[in-house]
CSV table of C-alpha atoms in Angstrom, one decimal:
chain,number,residue,atom,x,y,z
B,1,MET,CA,-30.2,-27.7,-39.4
B,2,TYR,CA,-31.9,-25.1,-37.3
B,3,ILE,CA,-30.5,-24.5,-33.8
B,4,ARG,CA,-32.9,-22.9,-31.3
B,5,PRO,CA,-31.5,-19.8,-29.6
B,6,LYS,CA,-33.0,-21.1,-26.3
B,7,LYS,CA,-31.0,-24.3,-26.5
B,8,ILE,CA,-27.8,-22.3,-27.1
B,9,PHE,CA,-28.5,-20.1,-24.1
B,10,TRP,CA,-29.0,-23.0,-21.7
B,11,THR,CA,-25.9,-24.7,-23.1
B,12,LEU,CA,-23.8,-21.7,-22.3
B,13,VAL,CA,-25.3,-21.5,-18.8
B,14,LEU,CA,-24.5,-25.1,-18.2
B,15,VAL,CA,-20.9,-24.6,-19.4
B,16,LEU,CA,-20.4,-21.6,-17.2
B,17,ALA,CA,-21.8,-23.4,-14.2
B,18,LEU,CA,-19.4,-26.3,-14.8
B,19,LEU,CA,-16.5,-23.9,-15.1
B,20,TYR,CA,-17.6,-22.1,-11.9
B,21,VAL,CA,-17.8,-25.4,-9.9
B,22,GLY,CA,-14.6,-26.7,-11.4
B,23,ALA,CA,-12.7,-23.6,-10.4
B,24,HIS,CA,-13.8,-24.1,-6.7
B,25,PHE,CA,-12.6,-27.7,-6.8
B,26,ALA,CA,-9.3,-26.9,-8.6
B,27,ILE,CA,-8.3,-24.2,-6.2
B,28,ARG,CA,-8.3,-26.9,-3.4
B,29,THR,CA,-5.5,-28.9,-5.1
B,30,SER,CA,-1.9,-28.4,-3.9
B,31,TRP,CA,-0.7,-27.6,-7.4
B,32,VAL,CA,-3.1,-24.8,-8.1
B,33,ARG,CA,-2.6,-23.4,-4.6
B,34,GLY,CA,1.1,-23.4,-5.2
B,35,GLN,CA,0.7,-21.5,-8.5
B,36,VAL,CA,-1.5,-18.9,-6.8
B,37,LEU,CA,0.9,-18.3,-4.0
B,38,HIS,CA,3.8,-18.2,-6.5
B,39,GLY,CA,2.0,-15.6,-8.6
B,40,LEU,CA,1.3,-13.5,-5.6
B,41,SER,CA,5.0,-13.7,-4.5
B,42,VAL,CA,6.1,-12.6,-7.9
B,43,ARG,CA,3.7,-9.7,-8.0
B,44,THR,CA,4.5,-8.4,-4.5
B,45,GLY,CA,8.1,-9.2,-4.2
B,46,TYR,CA,7.6,-11.0,-0.9
B,47,ALA,CA,7.3,-14.7,-0.1
B,48,ALA,CA,3.6,-15.6,0.3
B,49,SER,CA,2.3,-18.7,2.2
B,50,ALA,CA,-1.0,-19.9,3.4
B,51,SER,CA,-2.4,-23.2,4.7
B,52,GLU,CA,-5.5,-23.0,2.5
B,53,VAL,CA,-6.6,-21.1,-0.6
B,54,ARG,CA,-10.3,-20.9,-1.6
B,55,PHE,CA,-12.6,-19.0,-3.9
B,56,THR,CA,-15.4,-16.9,-2.5
B,57,PRO,CA,-18.8,-17.0,-4.1
B,58,GLY,CA,-17.7,-13.9,-6.0
B,59,LEU,CA,-14.5,-15.6,-7.2
B,60,ALA,CA,-12.3,-13.5,-4.9
B,61,LEU,CA,-9.3,-15.3,-3.4
B,62,SER,CA,-9.6,-16.3,0.3
B,63,PHE,CA,-6.4,-17.3,2.3
B,64,LYS,CA,-6.2,-19.0,5.6
B,65,ASP,CA,-3.2,-18.4,7.9
B,66,PHE,CA,-1.8,-16.0,5.4
B,67,ARG,CA,1.8,-14.7,5.7
B,68,LEU,CA,3.8,-12.4,3.6
B,69,GLU,CA,7.6,-12.3,4.4
B,70,ALA,CA,10.3,-10.0,3.4
B,71,PRO,CA,13.7,-11.6,2.5
B,72,ALA,CA,16.0,-12.0,5.5
B,73,ALA,CA,18.4,-9.1,6.1
B,74,ALA,CA,22.1,-9.6,6.3
B,75,GLY,CA,22.9,-11.2,9.7
B,76,ALA,CA,19.3,-11.9,10.5
B,77,GLU,CA,18.3,-15.4,11.5
B,78,ALA,CA,14.9,-15.5,9.8
B,79,ALA,CA,12.8,-13.6,7.4
B,80,ARG,CA,10.5,-10.8,8.8
B,81,ALA,CA,6.8,-11.0,8.4
B,82,VAL,CA,5.2,-7.9,6.7
B,83,VAL,CA,1.6,-9.2,6.9
B,84,GLU,CA,0.2,-12.0,9.0
B,85,ALA,CA,-3.6,-12.7,9.0
B,86,PRO,CA,-5.6,-15.7,10.2
B,87,TRP,CA,-7.9,-14.9,7.2
B,88,LEU,CA,-7.4,-12.6,4.2
B,89,ARG,CA,-9.4,-12.0,1.1
B,90,VAL,CA,-8.2,-10.3,-2.1
B,91,GLY,CA,-10.1,-9.5,-5.3
B,92,ARG,CA,-10.7,-7.1,-8.1
B,93,CYS,CA,-12.7,-4.0,-7.1
B,94,ARG,CA,-13.3,-0.6,-8.8
B,95,GLY,CA,-10.2,-0.7,-11.0
B,96,GLY,CA,-8.0,-1.9,-8.2
B,97,TRP,CA,-7.5,-4.7,-5.7
B,98,ALA,CA,-9.5,-4.9,-2.5
B,99,VAL,CA,-7.9,-6.5,0.6
B,100,ARG,CA,-9.9,-7.5,3.6
B,101,ALA,CA,-8.0,-8.8,6.7
B,102,PRO,CA,-9.6,-8.9,10.2
B,103,ARG,CA,-7.2,-9.3,13.1
B,104,ALA,CA,-4.1,-8.9,11.0
B,105,ARG,CA,-0.6,-8.0,12.1
B,106,LEU,CA,1.2,-5.5,9.8
B,107,ALA,CA,4.8,-4.5,10.3
B,108,ALA,CA,7.2,-2.1,8.5
B,109,TYR,CA,11.0,-2.1,9.0
B,110,ARG,CA,13.6,0.5,8.3
B,111,GLU,CA,17.2,-0.6,7.7
B,112,GLY,CA,19.9,1.5,6.1
B,113,GLY,CA,17.4,4.3,5.5
B,114,VAL,CA,15.1,2.1,3.4
B,115,TRP,CA,11.6,1.0,4.5
B,116,THR,CA,10.2,-2.5,3.9
B,117,PRO,CA,7.6,-2.4,2.5
B,118,SER,CA,8.3,0.8,0.5
B,119,GLN,CA,4.8,2.1,1.2
B,120,ALA,CA,6.0,3.1,4.7
B,121,THR,CA,8.6,5.5,3.3
B,122,GLY,CA,8.5,8.7,5.4
B,123,ALA,CA,7.1,7.1,8.5
B,124,GLU,CA,10.1,8.3,10.5
B,125,GLU,CA,9.2,11.9,9.8
B,126,CYS,CA,5.9,11.6,11.5
B,127,PRO,CA,6.0,8.7,14.0
B,128,GLY,CA,2.7,9.7,15.7
B,129,ALA,CA,-0.9,9.2,14.5
B,130,CYS,CA,-0.2,11.3,11.4
B,131,VAL,CA,1.9,8.5,9.9
B,132,PHE,CA,-1.2,7.0,8.3
B,133,PRO,CA,-2.2,10.0,6.2
B,134,ARG,CA,1.4,10.4,5.2
B,135,ILE,CA,1.7,6.8,3.8
B,136,SER,CA,-1.8,6.2,2.5
B,137,THR,CA,-1.3,7.6,-1.0
B,138,ALA,CA,1.6,5.2,-1.6
B,139,PHE,CA,-0.9,2.3,-1.7
B,140,GLY,CA,-2.3,3.5,-5.1
B,141,ASN,CA,-5.1,1.3,-6.3
B,142,LEU,CA,-5.0,-1.1,-3.3
B,143,TRP,CA,-8.1,-0.7,-1.2
B,144,LEU,CA,-7.9,-1.7,2.4
B,145,ASP,CA,-10.4,-3.1,4.9
B,146,LEU,CA,-8.7,-3.8,8.2
B,147,ALA,CA,-10.4,-4.6,11.5
B,148,ASP,CA,-8.9,-5.0,14.9
B,149,ALA,CA,-5.4,-5.1,13.4
B,150,GLN,CA,-2.0,-4.4,15.0
B,151,VAL,CA,0.3,-2.1,13.1
B,152,SER,CA,4.0,-1.4,14.0
B,153,PHE,CA,6.7,0.7,12.5
B,154,VAL,CA,10.2,-0.5,13.5
B,155,ASP,CA,12.9,2.1,12.9
B,156,GLY,CA,16.1,0.6,14.2
B,157,ALA,CA,15.8,0.3,17.9
B,158,GLU,CA,12.6,2.4,18.1
B,159,THR,CA,9.2,0.8,17.6
B,160,THR,CA,5.9,2.7,17.2
B,161,ALA,CA,2.8,0.5,17.5
B,162,PHE,CA,-0.9,0.8,17.3
B,163,ALA,CA,-3.4,-1.7,18.7
B,164,GLY,CA,-7.0,-2.3,17.6
B,165,VAL,CA,-6.6,-0.5,14.3
B,166,SER,CA,-9.6,-0.4,11.9
B,167,TRP,CA,-8.7,1.2,8.6
B,168,THR,CA,-10.9,1.4,5.5
B,169,ARG,CA,-9.5,2.9,2.3
B,170,ALA,CA,-11.7,3.0,-0.8
B,171,PRO,CA,-12.5,5.2,-3.8
B,172,VAL,CA,-15.4,7.7,-3.3
B,173,ARG,CA,-17.4,9.9,-5.7
B,174,ILE,CA,-17.2,13.6,-4.9
B,175,PRO,CA,-18.5,16.1,-7.4
B,176,GLY,CA,-15.6,18.0,-9.0
B,177,ARG,CA,-13.0,15.8,-7.4
B,178,PRO,CA,-12.2,12.8,-9.7
B,179,GLY,CA,-10.1,10.1,-8.3
B,180,ALA,CA,-10.9,10.9,-4.7
B,181,VAL,CA,-10.1,8.2,-2.1
B,182,GLN,CA,-11.7,8.1,1.4
B,183,ASN,CA,-9.8,6.9,4.5
B,184,ARG,CA,-11.4,6.2,7.8
B,185,LEU,CA,-9.2,5.2,10.7
B,186,SER,CA,-9.6,4.4,14.3
B,187,TRP,CA,-7.5,2.7,16.9
B,188,LEU,CA,-8.0,1.5,20.5
B,189,LYS,CA,-4.6,2.3,21.8
B,190,GLY,CA,-1.7,4.2,20.3
B,191,PRO,CA,0.9,5.3,19.5
B,192,ILE,CA,2.8,3.0,21.8
B,193,ARG,CA,6.6,3.5,22.0
B,194,GLY,CA,7.9,1.0,24.6
B,195,ASP,CA,6.7,0.5,28.1
B,196,ALA,CA,7.3,4.1,29.1
B,197,THR,CA,4.5,5.4,26.8
B,198,ALA,CA,2.2,2.4,26.9
B,199,GLU,CA,0.1,4.1,29.7
B,200,MET,CA,-0.1,7.4,27.8
B,201,ALA,CA,-1.4,5.8,24.6
B,202,VAL,CA,-5.1,6.7,24.0
B,203,ARG,CA,-8.0,5.9,21.7
B,204,GLY,CA,-8.4,8.0,18.6
B,205,SER,CA,-9.9,8.2,15.1
B,206,ASP,CA,-9.2,10.2,12.0
B,207,GLU,CA,-10.7,10.7,8.5
B,208,TRP,CA,-9.1,12.2,5.4
B,209,TYR,CA,-9.4,12.2,1.6
B,210,GLU,CA,-6.8,11.8,-1.0
B,211,LEU,CA,-7.2,14.3,-3.8
B,212,PRO,CA,-5.1,15.1,-6.9
B,213,GLY,CA,-3.9,18.3,-5.2
B,214,GLY,CA,-3.1,16.8,-1.8
B,215,ILE,CA,-4.8,15.6,1.4
B,216,ALA,CA,-8.1,17.0,2.6
B,217,ARG,CA,-9.2,16.5,6.2
B,218,LEU,CA,-12.7,16.9,7.5
B,219,ALA,CA,-12.5,15.6,11.0
B,220,THR,CA,-9.9,14.6,13.6
B,221,GLN,CA,-10.8,13.0,17.0
B,222,GLY,CA,-8.9,12.0,20.1
B,223,THR,CA,-5.3,12.3,18.7
B,224,PRO,CA,-3.8,14.9,21.1
B,225,VAL,CA,-4.0,13.9,24.8
B,226,ALA,CA,-4.9,17.5,25.8
B,227,ALA,CA,-8.0,17.3,23.6
B,228,ALA,CA,-9.1,13.9,24.6
B,229,GLY,CA,-12.1,15.2,26.4
B,230,GLU,CA,-13.3,17.2,23.4
B,231,ASN,CA,-15.1,15.7,20.4
B,232,SER,CA,-15.1,17.4,17.0
B,233,HIS,CA,-18.1,16.4,14.9
B,234,ALA,CA,-17.3,15.3,11.3
B,235,GLU,CA,-19.1,16.9,8.5
B,236,SER,CA,-20.8,14.8,5.9
B,237,ALA,CA,-18.4,14.0,3.0
B,238,GLU,CA,-20.7,12.0,0.7
B,239,SER,CA,-22.6,15.1,-0.4
B,240,ALA,CA,-20.1,17.9,0.2
B,241,GLU,CA,-16.8,18.6,-1.5
B,242,PRO,CA,-13.8,18.1,0.8
B,243,ALA,CA,-11.7,21.1,1.6
B,244,SER,CA,-7.9,21.1,1.6
B,245,GLY,CA,-8.0,23.9,4.1
B,246,GLY,CA,-9.1,21.5,6.8
B,247,ALA,CA,-7.5,20.8,10.2
B,248,ILE,CA,-4.1,19.2,9.8
B,249,ALA,CA,-2.3,17.3,12.4
B,250,PRO,CA,0.4,19.4,14.2
B,251,SER,CA,3.3,17.3,13.0
B,252,GLU,CA,2.0,16.9,9.4
B,253,PRO,CA,3.1,19.5,6.9
B,254,PRO,CA,0.1,21.3,5.2
B,255,ALA,CA,-0.9,19.8,1.9
B,256,ALA,CA,-1.2,21.9,-1.2
B,257,GLU,CA,-4.7,23.3,-1.6
B,258,PRO,CA,-6.4,22.1,-4.8
B,259,GLU,CA,-7.5,24.9,-7.1
B,260,GLY,CA,-11.0,26.1,-6.5
B,261,SER,CA,-11.6,24.3,-3.2
B,262,HIS,CA,-13.5,25.7,-0.3
B,263,ALA,CA,-12.6,25.3,3.4
B,264,GLU,CA,-15.4,23.3,5.2
B,265,SER,CA,-13.3,21.6,7.9
B,266,ALA,CA,-13.3,21.1,11.6
B,267,GLU,CA,-11.2,23.2,14.0
B,268,SER,CA,-7.4,22.6,13.9
B,269,ALA,CA,-5.7,20.6,16.6
B,270,GLU,CA,-4.0,23.8,17.8
B,271,ASN,CA,-7.3,25.5,18.5
B,272,ALA,CA,-8.6,22.3,20.3
B,273,SER,CA,-5.6,22.5,22.6
B,274,GLY,CA,-6.4,26.0,23.6
B,275,GLY,CA,-4.6,28.0,21.0
B,276,ALA,CA,-6.2,31.2,19.7
B,277,SER,CA,-7.3,31.2,16.1
B,278,ALA,CA,-6.2,34.0,13.8
B,279,PRO,CA,-8.7,36.8,13.8
B,280,SER,CA,-10.7,37.2,10.6
B,281,GLU,CA,-10.0,40.3,8.5
B,282,PRO,CA,-12.5,43.1,9.3
B,283,PRO,CA,-14.7,44.1,6.5
B,284,ALA,CA,-13.6,47.1,4.4
B,285,THR,CA,-15.1,50.4,5.6
B,286,ALA,CA,-17.6,51.8,3.1
B,287,PRO,CA,-16.7,55.3,1.9
B,288,GLU,CA,-18.5,58.2,3.5
B,289,ARG,CA,-21.3,59.7,1.5
B,290,SER,CA,-21.4,63.4,1.3
B,291,ASP,CA,-24.6,65.2,0.6
B,292,ALA,CA,-23.0,68.7,0.3
B,293,PRO,CA,-22.7,70.1,-3.2
B,294,SER,CA,-19.2,70.1,-4.6
B,295,ALA,CA,-17.6,73.5,-4.8
B,296,GLU,CA,-17.0,74.7,-8.4
């Protein structure tokens, strides 16, 4: 019996369409929703909960009233929320997982010298705005898209918070820099450390690149209060190679310079605050030419 290839093609299309529609209906059941949240809890190590779980048209997972909780510490009355979002989407993207969460609340806690989540390790060493470049590499293949978020770092009795945070972290193609990751950050108010510094918190933005040899920075805006009136213009990073010799935040230790990189960065925060830059080395004096014949 001869089977037409055209008939096989349309049969496969029909089967795939039925599976696609069936997946959207199955995810709405309580049993499938419980299995998805259980799998997410096992993968992250935190208790995940959501009022609704849906598939997007691209088959990414969409959560409503999402909450990720760390286990309750000894003596604590309730578990602490690490992530809270009215809406959160997660799906596979570029060899990793892409997370989009507008108006989310993210919190990290340090107890007994250990941070929860572990990605915040080292936040106490740089509690200012430079905390984000310090911890960004710990996210690995987790790409972020946060908008109007609130981020807080609780270190014992001290809390450092940022309001109106927009943070995108995604892989980017840069010639000669395989595995580069681009970070773009902005906040409306921060850092806030209690009522005493709430009035001093300012708007700011930052941009940096994660490279195999360290962190490369092309632009920094509005972080120091003294330089709030000055705007440094960011250079284009899509067509140029990032340089590890860029301007580094004052409280951030300089990153190791990748081999063969060229400095194409904005002025450092120290120069923006009025500090004098190191003078460049004068060119070597050419040897004097003598036209007189040499004595024999």
